[in-house]
Structure formats: C-alpha cells, structure tokens
Short mmCIF file of C-alpha atoms and ligand atoms in Angstrom, two decimals:
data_model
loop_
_atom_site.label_atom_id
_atom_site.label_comp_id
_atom_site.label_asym_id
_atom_site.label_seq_id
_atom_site.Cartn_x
_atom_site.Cartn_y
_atom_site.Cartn_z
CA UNK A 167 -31.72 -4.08 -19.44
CA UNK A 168 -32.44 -4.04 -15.52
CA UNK A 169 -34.02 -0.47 -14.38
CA UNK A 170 -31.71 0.55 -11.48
CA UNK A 171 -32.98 3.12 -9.09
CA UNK A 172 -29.86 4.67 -7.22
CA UNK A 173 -31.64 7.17 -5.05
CA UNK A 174 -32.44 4.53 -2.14
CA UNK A 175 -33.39 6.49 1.11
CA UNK A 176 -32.35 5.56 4.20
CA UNK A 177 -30.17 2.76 2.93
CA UNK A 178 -27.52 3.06 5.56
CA UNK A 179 -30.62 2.69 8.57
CA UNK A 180 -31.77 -0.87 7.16
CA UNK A 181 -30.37 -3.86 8.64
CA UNK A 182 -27.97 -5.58 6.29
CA UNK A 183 -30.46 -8.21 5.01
CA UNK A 184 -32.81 -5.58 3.52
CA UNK A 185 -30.08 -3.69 1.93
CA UNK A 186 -29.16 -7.02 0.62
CA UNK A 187 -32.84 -8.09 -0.52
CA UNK A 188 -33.39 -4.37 -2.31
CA UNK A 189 -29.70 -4.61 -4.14
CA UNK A 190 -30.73 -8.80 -5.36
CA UNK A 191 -34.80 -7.67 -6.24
CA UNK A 192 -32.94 -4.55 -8.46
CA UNK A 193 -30.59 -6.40 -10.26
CA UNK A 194 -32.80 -10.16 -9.94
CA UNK A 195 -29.62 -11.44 -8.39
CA UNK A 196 -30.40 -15.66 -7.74
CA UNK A 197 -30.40 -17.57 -4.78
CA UNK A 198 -26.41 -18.57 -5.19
CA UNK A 199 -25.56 -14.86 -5.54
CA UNK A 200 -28.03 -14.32 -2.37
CA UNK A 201 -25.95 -16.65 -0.48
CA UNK A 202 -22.44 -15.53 -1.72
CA UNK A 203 -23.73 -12.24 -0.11
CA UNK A 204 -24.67 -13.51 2.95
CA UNK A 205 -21.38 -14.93 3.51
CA UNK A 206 -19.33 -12.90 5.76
CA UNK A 207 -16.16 -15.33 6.18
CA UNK A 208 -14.58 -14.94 9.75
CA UNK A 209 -16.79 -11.33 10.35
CA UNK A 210 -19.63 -11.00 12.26
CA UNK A 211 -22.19 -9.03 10.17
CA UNK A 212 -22.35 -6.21 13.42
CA UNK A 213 -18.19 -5.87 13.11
CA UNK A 214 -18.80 -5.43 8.89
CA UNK A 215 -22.05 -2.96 9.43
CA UNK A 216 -19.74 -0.62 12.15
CA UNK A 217 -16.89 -0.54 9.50
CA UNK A 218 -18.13 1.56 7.09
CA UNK A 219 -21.97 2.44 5.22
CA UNK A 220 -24.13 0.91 3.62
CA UNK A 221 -22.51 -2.82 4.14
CA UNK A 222 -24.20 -5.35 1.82
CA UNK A 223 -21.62 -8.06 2.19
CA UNK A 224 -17.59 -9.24 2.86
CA UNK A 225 -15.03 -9.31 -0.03
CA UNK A 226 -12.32 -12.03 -0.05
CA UNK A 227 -8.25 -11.60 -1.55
CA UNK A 228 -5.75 -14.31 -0.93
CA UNK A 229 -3.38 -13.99 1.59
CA UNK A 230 0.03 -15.42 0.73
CA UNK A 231 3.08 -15.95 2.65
CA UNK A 232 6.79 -14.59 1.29
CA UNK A 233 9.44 -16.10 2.04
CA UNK A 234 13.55 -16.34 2.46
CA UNK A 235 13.46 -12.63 3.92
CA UNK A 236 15.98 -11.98 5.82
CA UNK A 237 16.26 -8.27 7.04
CA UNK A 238 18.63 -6.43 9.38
CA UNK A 239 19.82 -10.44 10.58
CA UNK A 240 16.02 -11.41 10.88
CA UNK A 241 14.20 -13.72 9.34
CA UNK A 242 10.37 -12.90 8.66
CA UNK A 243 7.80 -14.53 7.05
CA UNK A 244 5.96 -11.68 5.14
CA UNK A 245 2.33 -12.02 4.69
CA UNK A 246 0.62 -10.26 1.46
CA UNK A 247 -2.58 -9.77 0.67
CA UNK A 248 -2.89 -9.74 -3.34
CA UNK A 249 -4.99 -10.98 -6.00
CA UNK A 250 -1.81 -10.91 -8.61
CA UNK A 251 -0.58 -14.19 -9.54
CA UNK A 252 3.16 -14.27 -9.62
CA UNK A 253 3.78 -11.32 -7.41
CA UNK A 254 4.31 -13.57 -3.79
CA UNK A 255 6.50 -15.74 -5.50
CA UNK A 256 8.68 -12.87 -7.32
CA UNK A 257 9.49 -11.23 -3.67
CA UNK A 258 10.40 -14.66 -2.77
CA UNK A 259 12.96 -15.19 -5.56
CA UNK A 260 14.50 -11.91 -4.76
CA UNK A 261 14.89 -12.35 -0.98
CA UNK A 262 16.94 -15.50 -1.80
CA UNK A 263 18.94 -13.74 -4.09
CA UNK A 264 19.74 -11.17 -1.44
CA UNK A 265 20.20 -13.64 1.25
CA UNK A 266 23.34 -14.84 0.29
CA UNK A 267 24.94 -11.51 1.00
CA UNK A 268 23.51 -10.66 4.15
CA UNK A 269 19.73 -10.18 3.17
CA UNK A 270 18.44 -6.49 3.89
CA UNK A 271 19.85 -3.46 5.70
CA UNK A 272 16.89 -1.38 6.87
CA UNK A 273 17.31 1.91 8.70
CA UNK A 274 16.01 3.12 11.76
CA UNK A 275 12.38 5.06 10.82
CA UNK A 276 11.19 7.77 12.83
CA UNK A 277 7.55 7.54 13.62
CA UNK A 278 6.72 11.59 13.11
CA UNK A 279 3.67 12.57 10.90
CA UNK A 280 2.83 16.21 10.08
CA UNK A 281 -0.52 17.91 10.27
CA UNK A 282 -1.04 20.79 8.03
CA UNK A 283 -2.80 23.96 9.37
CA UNK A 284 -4.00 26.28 6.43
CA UNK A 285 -3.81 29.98 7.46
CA UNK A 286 -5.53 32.39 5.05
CA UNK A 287 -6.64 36.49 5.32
CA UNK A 288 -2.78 37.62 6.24
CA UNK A 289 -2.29 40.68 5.69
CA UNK A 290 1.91 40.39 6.76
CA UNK A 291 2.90 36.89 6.16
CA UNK A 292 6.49 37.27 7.52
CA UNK A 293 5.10 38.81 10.58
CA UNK A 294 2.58 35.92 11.06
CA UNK A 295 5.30 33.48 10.66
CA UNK A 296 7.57 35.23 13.48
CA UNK A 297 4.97 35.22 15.40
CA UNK A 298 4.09 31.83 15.15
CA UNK A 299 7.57 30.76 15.32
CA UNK A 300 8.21 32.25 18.75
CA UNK A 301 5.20 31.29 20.20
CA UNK A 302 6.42 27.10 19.46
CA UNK A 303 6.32 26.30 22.83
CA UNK A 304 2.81 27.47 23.21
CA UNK A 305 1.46 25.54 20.09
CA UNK A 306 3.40 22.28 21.26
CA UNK A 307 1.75 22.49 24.53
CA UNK A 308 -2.14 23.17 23.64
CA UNK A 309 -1.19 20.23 20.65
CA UNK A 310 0.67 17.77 23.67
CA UNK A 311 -2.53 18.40 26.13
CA UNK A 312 -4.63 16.94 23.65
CA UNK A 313 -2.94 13.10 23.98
CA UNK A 314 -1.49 12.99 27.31
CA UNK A 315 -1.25 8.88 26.57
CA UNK A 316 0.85 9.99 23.70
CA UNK A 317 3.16 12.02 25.83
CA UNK A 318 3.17 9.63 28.66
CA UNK A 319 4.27 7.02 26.07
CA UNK A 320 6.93 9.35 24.81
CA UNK A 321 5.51 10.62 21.88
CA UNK A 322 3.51 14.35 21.22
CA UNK A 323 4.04 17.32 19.01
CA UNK A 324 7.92 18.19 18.62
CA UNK A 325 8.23 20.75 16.73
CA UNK A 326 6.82 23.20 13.49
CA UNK A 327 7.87 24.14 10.30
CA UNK A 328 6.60 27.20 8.06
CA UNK A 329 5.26 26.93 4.44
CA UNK A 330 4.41 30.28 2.28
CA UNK A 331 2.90 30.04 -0.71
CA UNK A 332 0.93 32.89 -3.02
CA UNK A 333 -1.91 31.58 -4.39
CA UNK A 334 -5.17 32.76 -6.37
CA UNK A 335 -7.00 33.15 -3.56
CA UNK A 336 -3.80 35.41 -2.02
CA UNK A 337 -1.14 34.40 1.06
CA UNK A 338 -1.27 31.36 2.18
CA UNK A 339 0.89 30.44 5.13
CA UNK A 340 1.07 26.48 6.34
CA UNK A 341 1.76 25.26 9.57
CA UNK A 342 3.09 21.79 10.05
CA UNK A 343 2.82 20.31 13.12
CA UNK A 344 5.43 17.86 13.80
CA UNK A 345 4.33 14.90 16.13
CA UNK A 346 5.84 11.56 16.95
CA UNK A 347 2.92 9.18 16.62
CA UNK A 348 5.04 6.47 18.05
CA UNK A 349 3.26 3.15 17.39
CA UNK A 350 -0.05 4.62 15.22
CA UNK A 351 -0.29 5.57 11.63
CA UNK A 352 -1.12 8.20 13.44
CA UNK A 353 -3.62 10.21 10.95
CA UNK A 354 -6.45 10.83 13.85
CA UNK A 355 -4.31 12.33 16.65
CA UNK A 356 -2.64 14.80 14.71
CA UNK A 357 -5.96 15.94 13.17
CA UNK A 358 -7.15 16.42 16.57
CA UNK A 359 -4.07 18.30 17.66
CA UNK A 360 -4.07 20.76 14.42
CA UNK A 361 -8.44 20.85 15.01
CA UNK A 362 -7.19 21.88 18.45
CA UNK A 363 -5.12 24.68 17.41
CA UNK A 364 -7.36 27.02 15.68
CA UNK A 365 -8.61 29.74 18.14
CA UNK A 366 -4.90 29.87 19.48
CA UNK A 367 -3.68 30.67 15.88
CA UNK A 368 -6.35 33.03 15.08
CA UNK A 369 -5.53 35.41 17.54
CA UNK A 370 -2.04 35.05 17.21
CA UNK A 371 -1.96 35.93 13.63
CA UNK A 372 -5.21 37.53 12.66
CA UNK A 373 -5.70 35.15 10.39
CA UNK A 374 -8.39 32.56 8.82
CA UNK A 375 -7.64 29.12 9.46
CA UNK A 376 -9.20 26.49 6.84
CA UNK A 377 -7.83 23.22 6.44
CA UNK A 378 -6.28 21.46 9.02
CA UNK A 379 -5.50 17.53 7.93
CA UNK A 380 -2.56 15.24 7.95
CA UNK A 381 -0.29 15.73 5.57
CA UNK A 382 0.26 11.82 2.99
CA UNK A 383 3.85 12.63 2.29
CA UNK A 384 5.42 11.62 4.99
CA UNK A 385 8.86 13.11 4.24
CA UNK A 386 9.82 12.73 8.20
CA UNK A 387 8.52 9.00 8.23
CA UNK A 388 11.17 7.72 5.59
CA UNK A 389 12.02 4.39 5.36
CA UNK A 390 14.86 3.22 3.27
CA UNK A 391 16.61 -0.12 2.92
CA UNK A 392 19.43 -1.68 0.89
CA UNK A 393 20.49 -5.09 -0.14
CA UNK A 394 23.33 -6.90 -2.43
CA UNK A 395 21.99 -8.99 -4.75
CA UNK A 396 24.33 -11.79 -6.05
CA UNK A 397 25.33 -11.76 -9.75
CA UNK A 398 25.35 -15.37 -10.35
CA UNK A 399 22.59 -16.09 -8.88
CA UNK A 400 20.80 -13.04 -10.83
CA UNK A 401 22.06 -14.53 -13.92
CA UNK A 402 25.48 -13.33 -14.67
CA UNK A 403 26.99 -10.00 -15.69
CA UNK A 404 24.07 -9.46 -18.30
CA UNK A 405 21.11 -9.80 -16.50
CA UNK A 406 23.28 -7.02 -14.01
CA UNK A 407 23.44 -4.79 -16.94
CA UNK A 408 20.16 -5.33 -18.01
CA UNK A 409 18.81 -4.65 -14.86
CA UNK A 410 20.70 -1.43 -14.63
CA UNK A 411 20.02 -0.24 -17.98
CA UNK A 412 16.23 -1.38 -17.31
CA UNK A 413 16.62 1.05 -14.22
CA UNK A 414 18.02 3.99 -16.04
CA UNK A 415 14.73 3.94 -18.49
CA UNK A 416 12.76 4.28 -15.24
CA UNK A 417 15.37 7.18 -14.36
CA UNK A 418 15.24 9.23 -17.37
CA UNK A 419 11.43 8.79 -18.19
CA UNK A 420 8.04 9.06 -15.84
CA UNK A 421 6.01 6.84 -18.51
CA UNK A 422 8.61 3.80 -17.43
CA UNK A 423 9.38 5.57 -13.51
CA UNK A 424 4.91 4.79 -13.42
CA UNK A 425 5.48 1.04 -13.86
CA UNK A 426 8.25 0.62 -11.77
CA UNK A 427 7.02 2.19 -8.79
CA UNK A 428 3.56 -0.04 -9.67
CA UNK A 429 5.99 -2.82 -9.06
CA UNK A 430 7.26 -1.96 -5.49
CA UNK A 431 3.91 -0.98 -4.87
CA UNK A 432 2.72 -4.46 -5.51
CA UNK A 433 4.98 -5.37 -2.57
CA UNK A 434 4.31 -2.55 -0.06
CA UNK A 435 0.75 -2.62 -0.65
CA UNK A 436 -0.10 -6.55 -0.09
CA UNK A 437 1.88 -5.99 3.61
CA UNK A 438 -0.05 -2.63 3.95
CA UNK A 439 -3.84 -3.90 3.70
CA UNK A 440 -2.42 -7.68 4.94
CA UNK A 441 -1.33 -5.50 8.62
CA UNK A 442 -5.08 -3.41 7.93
CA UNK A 443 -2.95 -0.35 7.77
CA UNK A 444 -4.77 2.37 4.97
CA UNK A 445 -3.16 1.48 1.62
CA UNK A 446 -4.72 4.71 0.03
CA UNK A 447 -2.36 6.91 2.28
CA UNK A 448 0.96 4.40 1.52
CA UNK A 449 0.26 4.96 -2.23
CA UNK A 450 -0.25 8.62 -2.11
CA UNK A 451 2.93 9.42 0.00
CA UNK A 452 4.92 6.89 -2.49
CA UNK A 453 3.78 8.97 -5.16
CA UNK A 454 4.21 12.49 -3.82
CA UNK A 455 7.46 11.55 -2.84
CA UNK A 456 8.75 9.98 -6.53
CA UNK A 457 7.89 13.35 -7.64
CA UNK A 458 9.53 15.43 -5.22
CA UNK A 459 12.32 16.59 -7.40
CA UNK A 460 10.33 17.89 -9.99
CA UNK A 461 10.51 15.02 -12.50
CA UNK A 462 8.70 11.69 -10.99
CA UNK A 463 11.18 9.24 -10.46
CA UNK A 464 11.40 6.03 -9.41
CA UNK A 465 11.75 4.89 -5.74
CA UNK A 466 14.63 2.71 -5.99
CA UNK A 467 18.38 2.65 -6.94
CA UNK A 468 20.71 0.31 -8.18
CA UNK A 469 24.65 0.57 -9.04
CA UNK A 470 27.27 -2.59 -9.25
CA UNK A 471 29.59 -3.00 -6.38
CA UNK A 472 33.08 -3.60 -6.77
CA UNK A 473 32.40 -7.51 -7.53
CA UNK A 474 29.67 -7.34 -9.86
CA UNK A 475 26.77 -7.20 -7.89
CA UNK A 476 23.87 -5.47 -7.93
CA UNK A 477 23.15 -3.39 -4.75
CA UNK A 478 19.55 -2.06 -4.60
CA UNK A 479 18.40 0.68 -2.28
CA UNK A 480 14.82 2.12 -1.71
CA UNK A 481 13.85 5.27 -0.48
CA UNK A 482 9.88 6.22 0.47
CA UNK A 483 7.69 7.40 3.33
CA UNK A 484 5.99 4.73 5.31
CA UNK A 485 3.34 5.84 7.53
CA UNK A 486 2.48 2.63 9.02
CA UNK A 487 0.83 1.49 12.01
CA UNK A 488 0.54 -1.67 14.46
CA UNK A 489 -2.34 0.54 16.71
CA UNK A 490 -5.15 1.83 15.51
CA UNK A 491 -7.33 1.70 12.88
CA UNK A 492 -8.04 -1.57 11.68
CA UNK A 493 -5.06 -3.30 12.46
CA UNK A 494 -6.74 -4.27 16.06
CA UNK A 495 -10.26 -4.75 14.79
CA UNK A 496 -9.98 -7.10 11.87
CA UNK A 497 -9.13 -10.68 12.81
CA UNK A 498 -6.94 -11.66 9.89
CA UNK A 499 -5.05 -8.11 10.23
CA UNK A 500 -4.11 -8.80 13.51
CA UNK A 501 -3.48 -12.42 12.62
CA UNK A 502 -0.62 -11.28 9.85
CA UNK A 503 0.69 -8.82 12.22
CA UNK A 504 1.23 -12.07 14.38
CA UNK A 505 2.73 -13.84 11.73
CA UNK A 506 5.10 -10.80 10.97
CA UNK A 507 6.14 -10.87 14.15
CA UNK A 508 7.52 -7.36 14.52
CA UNK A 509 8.04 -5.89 17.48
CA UNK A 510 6.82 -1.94 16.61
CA UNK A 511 6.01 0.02 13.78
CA UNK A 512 9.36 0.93 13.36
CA UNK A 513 10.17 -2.83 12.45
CA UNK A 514 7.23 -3.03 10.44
CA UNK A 515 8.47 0.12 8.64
CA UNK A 516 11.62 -1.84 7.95
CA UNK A 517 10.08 -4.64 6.50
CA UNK A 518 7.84 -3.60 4.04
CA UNK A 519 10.83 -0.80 2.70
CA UNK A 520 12.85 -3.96 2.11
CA UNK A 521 9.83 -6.11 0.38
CA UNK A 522 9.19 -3.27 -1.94
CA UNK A 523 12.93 -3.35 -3.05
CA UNK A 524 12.94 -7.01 -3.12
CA UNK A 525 9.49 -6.92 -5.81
CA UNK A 526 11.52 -4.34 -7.38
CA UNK A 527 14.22 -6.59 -8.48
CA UNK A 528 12.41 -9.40 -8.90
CA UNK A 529 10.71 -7.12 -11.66
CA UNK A 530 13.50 -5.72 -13.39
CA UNK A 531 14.79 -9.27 -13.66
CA UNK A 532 12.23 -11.03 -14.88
CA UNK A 533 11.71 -8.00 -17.71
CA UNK A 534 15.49 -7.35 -18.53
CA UNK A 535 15.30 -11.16 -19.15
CA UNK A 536 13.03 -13.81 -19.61
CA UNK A 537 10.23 -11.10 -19.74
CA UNK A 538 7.49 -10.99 -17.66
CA UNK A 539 5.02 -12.98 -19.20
CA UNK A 540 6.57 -16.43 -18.41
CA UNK A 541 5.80 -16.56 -14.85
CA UNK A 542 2.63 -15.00 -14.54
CA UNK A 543 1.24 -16.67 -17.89
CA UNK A 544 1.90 -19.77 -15.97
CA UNK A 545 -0.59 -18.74 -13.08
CA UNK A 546 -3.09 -17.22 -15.00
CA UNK A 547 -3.02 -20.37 -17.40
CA UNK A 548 -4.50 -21.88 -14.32
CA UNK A 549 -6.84 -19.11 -13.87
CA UNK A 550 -8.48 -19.18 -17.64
CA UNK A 551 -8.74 -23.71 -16.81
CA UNK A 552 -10.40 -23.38 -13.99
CA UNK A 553 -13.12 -20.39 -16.05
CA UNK A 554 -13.39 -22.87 -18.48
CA UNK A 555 -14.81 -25.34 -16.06
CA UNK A 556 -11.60 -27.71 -16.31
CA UNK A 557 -12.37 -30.09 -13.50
CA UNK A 558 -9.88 -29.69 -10.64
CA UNK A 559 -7.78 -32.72 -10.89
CA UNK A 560 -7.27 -31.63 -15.17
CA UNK A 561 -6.60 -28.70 -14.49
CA UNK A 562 -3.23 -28.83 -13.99
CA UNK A 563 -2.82 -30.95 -17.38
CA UNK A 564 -4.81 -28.45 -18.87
CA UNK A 565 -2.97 -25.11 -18.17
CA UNK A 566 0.60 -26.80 -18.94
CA UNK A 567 -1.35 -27.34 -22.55
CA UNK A 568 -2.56 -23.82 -22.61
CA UNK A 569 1.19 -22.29 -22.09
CA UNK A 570 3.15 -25.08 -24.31
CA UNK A 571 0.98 -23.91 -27.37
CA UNK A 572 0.80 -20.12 -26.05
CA UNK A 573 -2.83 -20.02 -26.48
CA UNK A 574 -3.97 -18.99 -22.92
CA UNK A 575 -7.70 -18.47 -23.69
CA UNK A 576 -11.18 -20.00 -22.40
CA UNK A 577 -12.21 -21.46 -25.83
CA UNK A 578 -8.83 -22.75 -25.90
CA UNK A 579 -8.90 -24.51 -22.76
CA UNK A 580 -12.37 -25.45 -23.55
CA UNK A 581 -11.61 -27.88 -26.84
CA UNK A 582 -8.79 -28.95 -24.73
CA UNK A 583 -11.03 -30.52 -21.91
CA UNK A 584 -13.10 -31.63 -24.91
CA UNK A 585 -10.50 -33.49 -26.58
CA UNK A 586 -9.44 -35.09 -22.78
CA UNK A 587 -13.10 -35.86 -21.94
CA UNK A 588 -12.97 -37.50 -25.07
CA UNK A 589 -9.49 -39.60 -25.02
CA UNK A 590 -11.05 -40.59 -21.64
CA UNK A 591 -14.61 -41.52 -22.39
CA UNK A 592 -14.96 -45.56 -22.60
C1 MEV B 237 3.15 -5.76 -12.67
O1 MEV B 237 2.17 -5.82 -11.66
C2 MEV B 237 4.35 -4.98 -12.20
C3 MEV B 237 5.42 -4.73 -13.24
O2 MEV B 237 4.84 -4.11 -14.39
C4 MEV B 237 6.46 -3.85 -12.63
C5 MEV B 237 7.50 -3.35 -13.57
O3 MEV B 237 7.25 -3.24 -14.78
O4 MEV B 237 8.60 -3.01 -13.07
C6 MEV B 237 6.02 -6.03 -13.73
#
C-alpha cells in the first residue's frame, strides 16, 4: 500500500510540473504515466492551469459525429462528445427513421433564465410581496443597469414573479428575476443582477436577503420538439406497440422514468459538453423538471398517429449557450459549434431537444426488441480485444469471435489470440 498524504499546501501556487512530480513521487507513477500527464492534446498548459485548480493534466473523450438529422427542414451534423459505445450510432438510426416523414419539428425557445433572490426576517409576507410587486419597474431598472450590452442587444430583466413558502427557519419569500439572456447560458449575468439587488430589497421590505443564485430549472427556457417516426421502418406494428407499452412503464413508474430520461440524457449531454456548455446545469434542470408534477416522469411522449406511426415529442428546459463560458475558450468547443452550424442559441436549443428524442427512440427500440445488448456488445467486444492486447489488425476477427460465442471477456479473448497466434505460427 502507497502512503498518500492529501493535505498538500499550496498546491494550487506550484507550476503544473511540480504538482505533477508530487502526485507521480506519491503514488510512484512511471515514466509512461509521467508522459501521459504531460500531454495536454490541443491545450496550452497556461489555457488548462486558468480553467480551474489545481490542474495536473488534460482528459480526452471521443468526439463523434451524428448523422441523418434533419430538424425544422435542416440538415445538421450533430457532434457528441461520449465515451458510450453505441450511443452516436443509435441517434443516427433514429434520425433516419424520422427523416422520412419530415425529420424534427422544434419550437421556438425563449432564451429567459431566472435568478432567485431569498428574502428572510418578514414579519408581513403579503405586504412584502405588494410591495415588491409595485415597485417592478424599479427592480428591472437597477437589474437592466447592470448589463447595458445586454439591453443594447435586446435582452435584460423583463419581469418578476413571487414565491412564498413557510419553512423551519419561518417566511420565506422568493424573488425571481426574469431576464432574457439572449445568446448566453446566461448563469453569471443574472447572478450579478440579483447580487445587485440586495440593498434595494432590504429597504423595501425590511427584510434579510440570503441567497441570490440562478435558478437550474429553467421552466421559461423550454425546449420541446416532435417527430413521426415511420412504422415500417421501426419494425412494423409490434415494435410500435412495444415501444408504447415500453413508454407507459416509464409513465407509471420512476424506477423505469430514471433510465429513460438516462437515455435522452445520453443525447443532450454529448451536444452539451461537445458545444462546452455546463452539462451539470442541463442535467439538473432535466431532472427538476421530470419531477415537476409530483411523480418523476419521463421527458418524452409517444402516441400512434392515424397511420400507425409513432410520433414522439420531448419536453425539457435547455439553458444553453453559444457565448460565454467555455464555449469561446476551448478550441474543440468552438470547433463543434462550427460544425453544428447553428445560427443562435435558440437553434442550438432546437437541436439538442430533437437529439434527445431521437436517443430516446432509438432506446425504446432497441429494448422493446432486439434488446439492448446486441449493439453495444458489439462495440464493447472490441473494447475487451483490444484490453486483451489483440493486435490491431486481429482485432476485428477477434471481437466477431467474442460475440458469436457470447463470451465477451479478457481471458476469453485472450485464448482466442492464443489459438490465432498459434494457427498462424510457421
Ligand atoms: C444506456 O446508456 C441508456 C438506456 O438504458 C436508456 C433506456 O433504458 O431507455 C438504454
């Protein structure tokens, strides 16, 4: 066992090779594991050591391309950034499917986040909320001189809405700031505008403000989007009704509603951290918003149309940005954004609502039919050769061998390259 010692000081001052030299003399990493470290990829070690603390190194994903998407009469070549085999190819499959009737319908998506304001100590609640709801003007303006860019744009604070809870701690009353972030995710400006808002609703309501942070569930940032998919090519009137009563499981119960949503998520996720928007804040609104109801739920529909086919619709908020963050610092971010080649966030919005559904179906499908494990065995058969040390040009030879007799394991593979080396050794 290797004695770690944790409590480094200073770690975040040292230039990145120390950090790197104290983390490889702690655990005796060797020379490859050194160098594997010391290989940034297209960063410069400055850009990785300004992202975030205590940088020791770059991490790689693939970064796949799907295809066949066609979405409000668009084509668009999605990128996705995932380390799940299968998952690119599924939301490939599906966009066919949905191609042949039209593709994907996505709706316009308004671009307004809300900040939350947390006012505590009220003694009248209802008086605190008249007050605060005739002074809107007021509290748009201090918010709006905070980002005149924003407003010259045509964005700002538009309006507020009231929240009153009681609590254990006593009244609570929330103020959400409404503001049209236009083109950002959007998080930063309306923290500063809420940050900026505290003195004026102090004295206004004689109360103690705490919290005052963007609000993940985006209910005012939905972005829905619907396609047909086509029986035959689905599979025929079956696979329709499995799909539907596969559906209706994720309905009824939030064990099966979990794994669905994990499914669209796939989807929405590999665009999210592909653009460098903050896939932490996607996932949380998704999952806020499945539960909304009450029950959680899943974040798609699906009924028959009058000729058998399956229409699909999802439903989630999408706070998603083209400025900002990192998606104008990190050079493969702003590469795929390129490669999307959406105009706005709106459009961006619009795509990644209709890749979710698409991921969606391409799930319920494969599990209301052949089952799941098919496709993605197939990958990961390749996976397991290549661990095993199968020789590129076998490996090919090698996973088809590991699937046929459904033994997808390393010792497996391993007596298979033995037996080949052997049958091939003069
Ligand atoms: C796997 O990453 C995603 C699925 O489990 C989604 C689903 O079950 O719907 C296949």
């Amino acid at each position: 066992m290797k004695e770690i010692n944790s409590k480094i000081s200073g770690f975040y001052k040292l230039p990145i090779e120390e950090r790197q030299k104290i983390i490889a003399d702690q655990l005796r990493l060797n020379e490859d594991e050194l160098d594997l470290l010391k290989k940034y990829g297209y960063f410069k070690p400055e850009q990785l050591d300004t992202m975030i603390e205590n940088v020791i190194g770059s991490y790689q994903l693939p970064l796949g391309i799907a295809c066949n998407f066609k979405i409000n009469g668009n084509d668009y070549l999605i990128p996705m950034v995932i380390e799940e085999p299968s998952v690119v190819a599924a939301a490939s499959n599906a966009a066919r499917i949905a191609r042949k009737h039209g593709g994907f319908q996505s709706d316009k998506v308004k671009s307004v986040m809300i900040s939350q304001i947390q006012i505590t100590n009220l003694e009248k609640m209802d008086e605190a909320e008249k007050k605060i709801l005739s002074n809107k003007q007021k509290i748009l303006e201090i918010a709006n001189q905070q980002d005149p860019l924003l407003i010259k744009l045509g964005g700002g604070a538009i309006d507020i809405e009231i929240r009153k809870f009681n609590t254990n701690f006593g009244n609570m009353l929330i103020v959400h700031l409404l503001v049209d972030v236009l083109d950002a995710m959007g998080a930063n400006v309306v923290n500063t505008m809420a940050e900026a808002l505290t003195c004026y609703l102090e004295d206004l309501t004689n109360g103690k403000i705490l919290l005052r942070i963007v609000s993940n569930l985006a209910t005012h940032r939905l972005a829905r989007s619907t396609a047909t998919f086509d029986k035959e090519l689905l599979g025929g009137d079956e696979v329709v009704d499995a799909i539907l009563n596969a559906y209706e499981f994720a309905r009824v119960d939030p064990y099966r509603a979990a794994t669905h949503n994990k499914g669209i998520m796939n989807g929405i996720i590999a665009l999210t951290l592909a653009t460098g928007n903050d896939t932490r804040a996607i996932e949380s609104g998704a999952h806020a918003y499945a539960s909304l109801k009450g029950q959680y739920s899943p974040l798609t529909i699906y009924h028959k149309d009058e000729n058998g086919n399956l229409v699909g619709e999802i439903e989630l908020p999408l706070a998603l940005g083209i400025i900002g963050g990192m998606t104008k610092i990190h050079p493969m971010a702003k590469l795929a954004l390129k490669i999307l080649n959406t105009r706005d966030t709106e459009e961006l919005c619009q795509v990644t609502a209709a890749l979710g559904l698409a991921q969606n179906l391409a799930a319920l499908r494969a599990l209301a039919s052949e089952g799941i494990q098919k496709g993605h065995m197939a990958l990961h058969s390749r996976n397991i050769a290549k661990l095993a040390g199968v020789p590129d040009h076998l490996v090919e030879e090698v996973a088809n061998i590991l699937v046929k007799d459904k033994k997808i394991r390393i010792d497996y593979a391993k007596e298979i390259l033995e037996k080949l080396n052997d049958k091939n050794s003069p």
